[in-house]
Coordinates of C-alpha atoms in Angstrom, one line a residue:
X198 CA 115.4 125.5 198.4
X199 CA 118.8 123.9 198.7
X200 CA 119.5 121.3 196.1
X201 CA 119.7 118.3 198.4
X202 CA 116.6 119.4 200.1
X203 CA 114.7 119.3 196.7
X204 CA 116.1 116.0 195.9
X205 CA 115.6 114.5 199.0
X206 CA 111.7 116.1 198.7
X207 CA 111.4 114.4 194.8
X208 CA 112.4 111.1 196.4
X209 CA 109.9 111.2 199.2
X210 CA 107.0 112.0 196.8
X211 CA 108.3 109.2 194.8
X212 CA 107.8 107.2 197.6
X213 CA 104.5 107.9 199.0
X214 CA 103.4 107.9 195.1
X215 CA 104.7 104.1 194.9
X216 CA 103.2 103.0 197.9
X217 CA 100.1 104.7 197.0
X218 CA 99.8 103.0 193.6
X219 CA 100.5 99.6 195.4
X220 CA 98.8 97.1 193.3
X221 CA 95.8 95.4 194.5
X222 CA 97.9 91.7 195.9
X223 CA 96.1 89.7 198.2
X224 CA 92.9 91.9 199.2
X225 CA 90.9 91.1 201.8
X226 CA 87.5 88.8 200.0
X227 CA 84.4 91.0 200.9
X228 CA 81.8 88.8 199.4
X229 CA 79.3 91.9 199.0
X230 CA 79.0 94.5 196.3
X231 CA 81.0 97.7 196.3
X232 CA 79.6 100.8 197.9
X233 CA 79.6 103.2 194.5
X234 CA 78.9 106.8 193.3
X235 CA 76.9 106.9 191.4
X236 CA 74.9 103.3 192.2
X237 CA 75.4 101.9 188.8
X238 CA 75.6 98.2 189.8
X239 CA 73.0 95.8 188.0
X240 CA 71.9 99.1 186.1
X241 CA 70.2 98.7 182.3
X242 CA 72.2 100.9 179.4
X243 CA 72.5 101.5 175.9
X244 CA 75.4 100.6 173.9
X245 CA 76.1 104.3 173.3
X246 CA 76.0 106.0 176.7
X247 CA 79.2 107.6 177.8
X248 CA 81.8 105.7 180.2
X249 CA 79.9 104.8 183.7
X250 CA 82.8 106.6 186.0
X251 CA 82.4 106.0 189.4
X252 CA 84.1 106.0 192.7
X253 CA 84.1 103.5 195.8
X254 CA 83.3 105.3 199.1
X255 CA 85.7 106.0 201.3
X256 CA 88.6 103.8 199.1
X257 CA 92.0 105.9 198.3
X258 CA 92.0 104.4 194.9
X259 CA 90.5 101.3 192.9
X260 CA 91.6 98.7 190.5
X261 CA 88.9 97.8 188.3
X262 CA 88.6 95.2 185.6
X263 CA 85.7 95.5 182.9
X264 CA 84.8 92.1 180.7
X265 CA 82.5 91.5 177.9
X266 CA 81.6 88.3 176.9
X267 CA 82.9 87.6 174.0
X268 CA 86.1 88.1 176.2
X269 CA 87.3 91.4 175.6
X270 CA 88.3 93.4 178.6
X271 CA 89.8 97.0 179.9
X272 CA 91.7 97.8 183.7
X273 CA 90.7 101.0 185.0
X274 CA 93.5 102.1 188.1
X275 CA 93.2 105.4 190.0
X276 CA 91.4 107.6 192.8
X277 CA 88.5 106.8 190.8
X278 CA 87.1 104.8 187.7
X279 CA 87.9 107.1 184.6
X280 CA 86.8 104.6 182.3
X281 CA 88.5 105.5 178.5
X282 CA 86.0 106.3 176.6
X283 CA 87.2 104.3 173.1
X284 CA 87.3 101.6 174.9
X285 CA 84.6 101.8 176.8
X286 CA 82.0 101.6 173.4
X287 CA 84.1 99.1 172.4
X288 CA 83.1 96.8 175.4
X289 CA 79.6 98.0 175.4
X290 CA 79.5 97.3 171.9
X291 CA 80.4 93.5 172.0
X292 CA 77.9 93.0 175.0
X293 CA 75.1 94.6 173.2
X294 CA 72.3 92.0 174.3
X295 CA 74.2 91.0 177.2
X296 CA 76.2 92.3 180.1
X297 CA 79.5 93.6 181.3
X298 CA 81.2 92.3 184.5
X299 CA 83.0 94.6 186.7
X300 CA 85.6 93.1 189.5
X301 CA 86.7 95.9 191.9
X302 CA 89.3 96.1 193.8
X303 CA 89.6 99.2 196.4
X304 CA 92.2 100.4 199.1
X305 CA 91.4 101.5 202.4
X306 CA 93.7 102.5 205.2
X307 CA 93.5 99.4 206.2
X308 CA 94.3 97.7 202.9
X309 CA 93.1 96.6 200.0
X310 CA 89.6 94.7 199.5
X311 CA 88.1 92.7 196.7
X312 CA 84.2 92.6 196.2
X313 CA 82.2 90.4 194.9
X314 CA 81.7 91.1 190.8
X315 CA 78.2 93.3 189.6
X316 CA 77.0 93.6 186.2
X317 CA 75.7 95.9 183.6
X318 CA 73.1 94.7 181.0
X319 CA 73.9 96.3 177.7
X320 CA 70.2 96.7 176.3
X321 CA 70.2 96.5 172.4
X322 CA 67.7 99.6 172.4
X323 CA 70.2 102.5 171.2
X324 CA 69.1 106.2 173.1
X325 CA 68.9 109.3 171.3
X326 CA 71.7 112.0 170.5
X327 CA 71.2 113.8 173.3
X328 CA 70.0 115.8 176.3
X329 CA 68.9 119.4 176.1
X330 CA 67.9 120.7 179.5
X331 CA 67.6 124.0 182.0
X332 CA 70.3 124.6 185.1
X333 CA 69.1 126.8 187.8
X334 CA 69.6 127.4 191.2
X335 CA 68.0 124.9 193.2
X336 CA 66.0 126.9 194.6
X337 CA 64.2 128.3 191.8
X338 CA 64.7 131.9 193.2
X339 CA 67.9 133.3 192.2
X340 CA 67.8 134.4 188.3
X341 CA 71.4 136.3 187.5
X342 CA 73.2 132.7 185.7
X343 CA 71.2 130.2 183.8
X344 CA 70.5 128.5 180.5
X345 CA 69.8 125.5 178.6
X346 CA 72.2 123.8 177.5
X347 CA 72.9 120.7 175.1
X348 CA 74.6 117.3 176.7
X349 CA 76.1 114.9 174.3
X350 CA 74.6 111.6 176.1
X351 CA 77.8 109.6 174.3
X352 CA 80.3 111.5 176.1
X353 CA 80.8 114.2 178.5
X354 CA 80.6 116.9 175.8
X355 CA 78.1 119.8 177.0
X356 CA 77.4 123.1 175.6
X357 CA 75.3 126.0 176.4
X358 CA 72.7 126.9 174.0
X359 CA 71.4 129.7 175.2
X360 CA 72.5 131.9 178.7
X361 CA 70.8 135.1 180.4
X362 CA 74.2 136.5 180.5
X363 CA 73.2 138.6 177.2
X364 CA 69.8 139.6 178.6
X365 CA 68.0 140.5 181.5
X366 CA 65.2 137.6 181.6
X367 CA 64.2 134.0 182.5
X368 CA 64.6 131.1 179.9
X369 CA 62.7 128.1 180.2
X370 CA 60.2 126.0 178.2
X371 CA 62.3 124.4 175.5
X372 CA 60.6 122.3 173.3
X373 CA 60.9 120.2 170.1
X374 CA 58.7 118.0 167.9
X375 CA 59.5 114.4 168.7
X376 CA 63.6 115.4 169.5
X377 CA 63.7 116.9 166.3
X378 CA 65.4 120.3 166.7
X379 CA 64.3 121.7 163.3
X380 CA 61.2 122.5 165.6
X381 CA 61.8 124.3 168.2
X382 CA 60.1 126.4 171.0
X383 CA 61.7 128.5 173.7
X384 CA 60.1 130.8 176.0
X385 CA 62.0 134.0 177.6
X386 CA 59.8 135.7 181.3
X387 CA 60.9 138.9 182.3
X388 CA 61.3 142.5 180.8
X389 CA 62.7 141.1 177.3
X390 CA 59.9 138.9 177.7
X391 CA 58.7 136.4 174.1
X392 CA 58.7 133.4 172.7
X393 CA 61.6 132.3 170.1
X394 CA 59.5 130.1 167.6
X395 CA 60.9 127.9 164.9
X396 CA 59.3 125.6 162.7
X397 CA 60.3 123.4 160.0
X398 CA 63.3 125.2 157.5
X399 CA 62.3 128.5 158.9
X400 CA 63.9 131.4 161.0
X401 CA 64.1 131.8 164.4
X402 CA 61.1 134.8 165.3
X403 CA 60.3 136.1 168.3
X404 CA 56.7 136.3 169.2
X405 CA 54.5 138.2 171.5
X406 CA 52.2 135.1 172.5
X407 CA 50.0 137.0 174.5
X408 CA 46.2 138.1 173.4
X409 CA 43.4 140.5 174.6
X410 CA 41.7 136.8 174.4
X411 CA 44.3 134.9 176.7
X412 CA 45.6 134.8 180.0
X413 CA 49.1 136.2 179.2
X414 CA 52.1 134.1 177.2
X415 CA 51.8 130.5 176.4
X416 CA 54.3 128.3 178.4
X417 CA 53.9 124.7 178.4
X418 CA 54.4 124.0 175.2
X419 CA 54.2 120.3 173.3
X420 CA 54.7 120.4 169.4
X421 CA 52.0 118.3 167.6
X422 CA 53.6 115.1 165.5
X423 CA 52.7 116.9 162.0
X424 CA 55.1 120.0 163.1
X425 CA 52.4 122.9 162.4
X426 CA 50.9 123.1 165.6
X427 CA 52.0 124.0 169.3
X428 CA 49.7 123.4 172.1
X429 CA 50.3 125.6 174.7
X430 CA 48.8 126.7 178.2
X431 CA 48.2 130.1 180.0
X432 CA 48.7 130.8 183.4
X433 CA 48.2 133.2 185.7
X434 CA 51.4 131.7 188.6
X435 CA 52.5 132.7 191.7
X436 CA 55.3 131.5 193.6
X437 CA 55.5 131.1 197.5
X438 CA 58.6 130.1 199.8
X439 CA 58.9 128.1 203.0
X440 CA 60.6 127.6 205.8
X441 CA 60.3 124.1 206.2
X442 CA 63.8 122.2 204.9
X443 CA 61.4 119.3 203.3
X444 CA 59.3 121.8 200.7
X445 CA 61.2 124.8 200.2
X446 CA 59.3 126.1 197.4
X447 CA 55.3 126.3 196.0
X448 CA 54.1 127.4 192.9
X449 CA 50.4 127.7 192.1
X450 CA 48.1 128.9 189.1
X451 CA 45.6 130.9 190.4
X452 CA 44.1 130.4 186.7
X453 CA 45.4 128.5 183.5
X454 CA 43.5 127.8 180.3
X455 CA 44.7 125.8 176.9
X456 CA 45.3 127.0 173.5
X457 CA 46.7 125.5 170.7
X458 CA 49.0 127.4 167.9
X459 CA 49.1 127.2 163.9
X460 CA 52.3 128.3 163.0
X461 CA 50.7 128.6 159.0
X462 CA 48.5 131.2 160.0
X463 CA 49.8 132.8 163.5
X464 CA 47.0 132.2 164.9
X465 CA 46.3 130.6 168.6
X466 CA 43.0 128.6 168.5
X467 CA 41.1 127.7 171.6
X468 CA 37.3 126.2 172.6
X469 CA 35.0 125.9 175.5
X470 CA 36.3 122.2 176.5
X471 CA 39.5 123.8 177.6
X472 CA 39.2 127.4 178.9
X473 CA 36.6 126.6 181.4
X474 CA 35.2 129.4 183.8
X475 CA 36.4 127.5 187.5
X476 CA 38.3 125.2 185.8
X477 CA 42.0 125.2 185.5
X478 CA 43.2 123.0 182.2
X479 CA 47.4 123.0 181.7
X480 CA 50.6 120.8 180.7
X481 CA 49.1 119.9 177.2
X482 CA 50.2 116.7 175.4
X483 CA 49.7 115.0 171.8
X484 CA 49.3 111.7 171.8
X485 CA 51.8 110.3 168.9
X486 CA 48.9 110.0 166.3
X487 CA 48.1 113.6 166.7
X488 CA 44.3 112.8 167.2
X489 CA 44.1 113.8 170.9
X490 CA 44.7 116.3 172.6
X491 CA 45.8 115.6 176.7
X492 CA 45.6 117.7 179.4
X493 CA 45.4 117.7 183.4
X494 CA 43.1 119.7 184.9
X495 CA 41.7 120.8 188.3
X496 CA 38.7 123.0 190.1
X497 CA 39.5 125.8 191.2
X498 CA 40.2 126.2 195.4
X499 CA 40.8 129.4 197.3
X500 CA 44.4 130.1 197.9
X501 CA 46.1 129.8 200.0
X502 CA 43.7 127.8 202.1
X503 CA 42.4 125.4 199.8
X504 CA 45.8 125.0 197.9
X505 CA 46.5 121.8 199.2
X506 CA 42.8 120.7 198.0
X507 CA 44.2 121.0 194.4
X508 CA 44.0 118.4 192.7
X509 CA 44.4 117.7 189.0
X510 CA 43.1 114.7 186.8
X511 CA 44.0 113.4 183.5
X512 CA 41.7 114.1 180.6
X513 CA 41.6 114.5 176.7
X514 CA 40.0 115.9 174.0
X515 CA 40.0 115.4 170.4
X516 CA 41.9 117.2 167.9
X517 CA 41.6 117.0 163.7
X518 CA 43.5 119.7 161.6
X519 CA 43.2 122.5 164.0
X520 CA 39.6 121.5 165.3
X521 CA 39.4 121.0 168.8
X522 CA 37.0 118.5 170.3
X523 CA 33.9 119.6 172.4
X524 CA 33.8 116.5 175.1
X525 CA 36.4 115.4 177.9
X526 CA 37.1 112.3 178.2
X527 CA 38.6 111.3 181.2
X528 CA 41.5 109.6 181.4
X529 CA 42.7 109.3 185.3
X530 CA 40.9 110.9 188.0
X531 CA 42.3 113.6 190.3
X532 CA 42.1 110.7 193.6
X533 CA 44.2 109.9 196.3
X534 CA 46.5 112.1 194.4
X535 CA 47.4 115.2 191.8
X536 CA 49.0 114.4 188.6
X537 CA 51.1 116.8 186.7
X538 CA 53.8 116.4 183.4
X539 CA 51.4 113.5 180.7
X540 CA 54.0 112.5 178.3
X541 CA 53.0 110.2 176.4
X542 CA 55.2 107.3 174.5
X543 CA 55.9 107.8 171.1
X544 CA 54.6 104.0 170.0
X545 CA 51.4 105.1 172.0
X546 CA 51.7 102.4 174.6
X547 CA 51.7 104.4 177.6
X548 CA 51.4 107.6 179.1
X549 CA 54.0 108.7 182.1
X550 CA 53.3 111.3 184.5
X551 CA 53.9 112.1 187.9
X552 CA 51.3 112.3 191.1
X553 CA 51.8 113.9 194.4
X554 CA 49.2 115.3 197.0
X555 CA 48.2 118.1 195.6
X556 CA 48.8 120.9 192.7
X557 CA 51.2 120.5 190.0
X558 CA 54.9 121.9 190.9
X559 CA 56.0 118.9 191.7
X560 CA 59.8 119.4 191.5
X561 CA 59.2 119.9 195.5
X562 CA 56.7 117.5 196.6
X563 CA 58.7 114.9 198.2
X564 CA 55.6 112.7 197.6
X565 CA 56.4 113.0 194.1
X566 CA 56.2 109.7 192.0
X567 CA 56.4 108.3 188.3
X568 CA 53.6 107.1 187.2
X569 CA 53.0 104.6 184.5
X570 CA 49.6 104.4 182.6
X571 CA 49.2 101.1 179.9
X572 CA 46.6 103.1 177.8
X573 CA 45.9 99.4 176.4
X574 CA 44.7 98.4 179.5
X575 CA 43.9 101.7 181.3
X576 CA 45.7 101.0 183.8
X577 CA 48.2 103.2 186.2
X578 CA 50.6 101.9 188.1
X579 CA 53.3 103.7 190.3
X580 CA 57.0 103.3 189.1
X581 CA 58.3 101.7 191.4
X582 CA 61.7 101.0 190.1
X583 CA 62.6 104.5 189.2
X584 CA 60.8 106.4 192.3
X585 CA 62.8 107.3 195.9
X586 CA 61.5 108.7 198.8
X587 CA 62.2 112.0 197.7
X588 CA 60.9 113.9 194.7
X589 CA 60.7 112.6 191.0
X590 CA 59.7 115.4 188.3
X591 CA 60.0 116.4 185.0
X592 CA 60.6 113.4 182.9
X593 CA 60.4 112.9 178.8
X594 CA 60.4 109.5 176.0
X595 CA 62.9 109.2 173.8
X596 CA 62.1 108.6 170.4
X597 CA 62.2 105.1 170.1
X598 CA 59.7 105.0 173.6
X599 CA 62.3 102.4 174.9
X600 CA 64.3 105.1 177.3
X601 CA 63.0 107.9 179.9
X602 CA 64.8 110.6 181.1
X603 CA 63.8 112.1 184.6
X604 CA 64.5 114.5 187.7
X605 CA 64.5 113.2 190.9
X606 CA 66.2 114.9 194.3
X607 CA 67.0 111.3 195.7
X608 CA 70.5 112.2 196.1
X609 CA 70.5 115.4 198.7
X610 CA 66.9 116.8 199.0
X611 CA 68.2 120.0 197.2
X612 CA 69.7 119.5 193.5
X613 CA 67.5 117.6 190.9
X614 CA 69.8 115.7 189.3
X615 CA 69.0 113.6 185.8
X616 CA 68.7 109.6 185.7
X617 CA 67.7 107.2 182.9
X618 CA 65.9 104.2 182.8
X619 CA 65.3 101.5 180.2
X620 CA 61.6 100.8 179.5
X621 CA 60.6 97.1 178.1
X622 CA 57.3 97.3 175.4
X623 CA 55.4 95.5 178.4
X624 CA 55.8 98.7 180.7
X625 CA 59.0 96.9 182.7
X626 CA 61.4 99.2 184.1
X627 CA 65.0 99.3 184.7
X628 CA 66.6 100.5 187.6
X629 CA 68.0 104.3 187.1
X630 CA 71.4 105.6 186.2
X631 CA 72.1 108.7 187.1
X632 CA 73.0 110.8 184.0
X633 CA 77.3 110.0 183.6
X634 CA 79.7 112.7 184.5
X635 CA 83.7 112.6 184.3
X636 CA 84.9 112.5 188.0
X637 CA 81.0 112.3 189.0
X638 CA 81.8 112.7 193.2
X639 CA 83.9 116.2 191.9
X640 CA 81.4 116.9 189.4
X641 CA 78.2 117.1 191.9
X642 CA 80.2 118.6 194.9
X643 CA 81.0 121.6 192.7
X644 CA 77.9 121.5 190.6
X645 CA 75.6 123.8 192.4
X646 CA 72.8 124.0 190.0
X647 CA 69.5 121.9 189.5
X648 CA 68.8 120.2 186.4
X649 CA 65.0 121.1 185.0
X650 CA 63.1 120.1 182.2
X651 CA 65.2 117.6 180.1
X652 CA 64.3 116.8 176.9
X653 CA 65.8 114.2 174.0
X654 CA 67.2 115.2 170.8
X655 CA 68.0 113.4 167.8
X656 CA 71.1 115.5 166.9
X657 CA 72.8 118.9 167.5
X658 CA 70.8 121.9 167.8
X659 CA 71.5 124.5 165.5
X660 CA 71.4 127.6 167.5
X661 CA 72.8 130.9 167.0
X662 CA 73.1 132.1 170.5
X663 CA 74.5 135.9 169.6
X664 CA 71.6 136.3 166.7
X665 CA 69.1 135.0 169.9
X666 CA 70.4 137.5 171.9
X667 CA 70.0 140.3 169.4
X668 CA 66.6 138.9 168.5
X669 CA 66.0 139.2 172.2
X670 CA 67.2 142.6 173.2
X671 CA 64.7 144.1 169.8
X672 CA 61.4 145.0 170.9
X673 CA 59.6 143.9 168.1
X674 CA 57.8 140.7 168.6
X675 CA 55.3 138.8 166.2
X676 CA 52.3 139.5 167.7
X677 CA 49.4 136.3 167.8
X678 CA 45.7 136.2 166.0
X679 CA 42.9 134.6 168.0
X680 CA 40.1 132.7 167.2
X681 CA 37.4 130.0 168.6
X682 CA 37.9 126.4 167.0
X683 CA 35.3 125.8 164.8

């Protein structure tokens, strides 16, 4: 290119990059809220959450202005709102009890418009370190790339923990004692099949978990509060695919039965109140005491006709020092609905866990919702501040039982993406944020993966993801004892 020609091309990007960043002067008064991605407006969040970036719909750019109360504010000026993150925890920091005010400006072809202000409340409950969670192909059917991986929840820092890449296999059912990674469960399906198991100052060992005695390899797992025991479940899965848009995928037990683990003396330990002939017991829980021992359950239907006649209730048993209880107590019964996922809250309060129509693969029941049970009261009630018309799923407490992390498809019917709510001691909910990305309209147009299975941790995992993979490519596995609770 001739040197005239390139100046006179440097002076007409100059141009079109001074009109562009026009400042916002005399914009058109809206009087309504901003149309944002993510919907973060009126939204409850902890003082330590990464910067809320977001765009306006449709808008060329914004001008944004972000105020605390005590007076202290930060301008945010491009396509989007890339919100520094410094800054940003130094606002959210001064409003801690209160909330920030955000005044947006956005241009349009037609020019610039002002809305009408929207808040933040800064709660003065602080979250946990982090996020530790599966991605995998929304569809659940394509195996070659996933992992879990560990999200930084005060910035945008994510790594992978573990990947498939070095194996062949499936990795899912992560697990650690109350967010504490020193404890940790991971479970690997496929022909490098095990479980890596790692309890308190020990090594990472992988384990045969299956017995002549069990089903096949314990998934499901939910560490007891004291650290030494897992309780897991067995089952016998199949997996189904349609060709309706609104459920694309089923997944059914056709049987599941409980056990629970010592990790002092290898052993799995088990009892007639939950391995039940005709029954199916799965998705074990401790409540935060230790004492009990919850569990959903369901009578056995024949598949595939009866499989929408599945329907699981809510039920406990009692558990002291490896002894597991010999009556069920029932907690929520399997009516007007099939409940899947009891997690309870670490203070013992409550007990969340979702209910659709039938089963308990919920991730693609669109009449999946959170469900709140007040164990003080007994009482369930749906969530109706965090739920959507599409499904909500996996969900988890965070160690201080004041924030929930969940997956819901509310955005596109396909991807499960992560939000977080703020939850009040009296059971009040906040309305959701969707988990923060950088550049979140980029982020989720190139992000092709579902979230699954997110759970809180209370710092960094320490994980040695190339000893994993040797661990995982040896074939020797710790192989499980059995025995009948006393």
């Amino acid at each position: 290119m001739r040197p005239f020609l390139k100046h006179i091309c440097y002076l007409a990007a100059l141009c079109l990059s001074v009109l562009s960043c026009k400042p916002c002067r005399n914009p058109q008064q809206t009087g309504c809220l901003p149309e944002i991605f993510p919907d973060y407006a009126g939204v409850t969040i902890p003082a330590n959450i990464a910067p809320l970036d977001f765009e306006v719909s449709g808008a060329e750019r914004l001008e944004m202005e972000i105020s605390a109360p005590d007076g202290q504010s930060i301008k945010v000026r491009g396509p989007w709102a890339d919100i520094p993150l410094k800054k940003w925890h130094r606002l959210t920091a001064a409003a801690k009890g209160d909330s920030l005010k955000f005044a947006v400006c956005a241009l349009f072809e037609d020019g610039w418009k002002a809305y009408r202000p929207f808040g933040i409340y800064v709660s003065p409950d602080s979250i946990d370190y982090g996020l530790n969670y599966r991605l995998i192909a929304p569809g659940y059917e394509l195996y070659s790339h996933m992992g879990i991986y560990e999200r930084n929840l005060s910035n945008f820092e994510e790594r992978p923990l573990i990947e498939n890449t070095g194996f062949i296999g499936c990795v899912n059912c992560h697990s650690y004692c109350k967010g504490d990674p020193s404890f940790m469960s991971l479970h690997i399906r496929g022909d490098h099949g095990g479980t890596l198991i790692r309890s308190k100052g020990g090594e990472l060992e992988a384990c045969n978990t299956s017995t002549s005695e069990t089903l096949g390899s314990c998934v499901y797992p939910y560490w007891h509060p004291g650290g030494r025991y897992i309780a897991y479940s067995t089952n016998t899965t199949r997996q189904a695919f349609h060709q309706s848009p609104d459920k694309l995928v089923e997944v059914f037990d056709l049987d599941s039965d409980l056990q629970v683990y010592d990790t002092h003396t290898n052993t799995l330990i088990t009892a007639p109140s939950i391995k039940r002939e005709g029954i199916l017991e799965t998705m074990p829980s401790f409540s935060p005491d230790g004492g009990r021992l919850y569990f959903t359950a369901a009578e056995h239907q024949p598949i595939p006709s009866g499989l929408t006649q599945v329907r699981y209730g809510l039920y406990y048993v009692d558990f002291h020092d490896g002894a597991i209880g010999s009556e069920i107590h029932e907690v929520v019964a399997p009516q007007e609905g099939s409940i899947a996922f009891p997690r309870p809250s670490y203070d013992g309060r409550f007990i969340l866990y979702t209910k659709a129509a039938y089963g308990n693969f919920h991730a693609w029941h669109s009449s999946s919702d959170l469900m709140l049970l007040n164990l003080e009261t007994g009482e369930s009630r749906p969530l109706d501040e965090a739920n959507s018309p599409d499904a909500e799923s996996y969900h988890s407490w965070s160690t201080g039982s004041r924030w929930i992390v969940f997956g819901s498809r509310r955005d596109d019917g396909l991807h499960t993406r992560l939000y977080i709510s703020h939850i009040d001691p009296d059971g009040r909910c906040g309305k959701p944020f969707m988990l923060p990305q950088k550049n979140p309209r980029k982020y989720y147009d190139c992000h092709l993966r579902s979230y699954n299975v997110p759970e809180f941790v209370l710092r960094p995992v320490e994980f040695d993801r190339v000893k994993a993979e040797k661990i995982i490519n040896r074939p020797e596995r710790k192989a499980f004892s059995f025995r009948w609770s006393d």
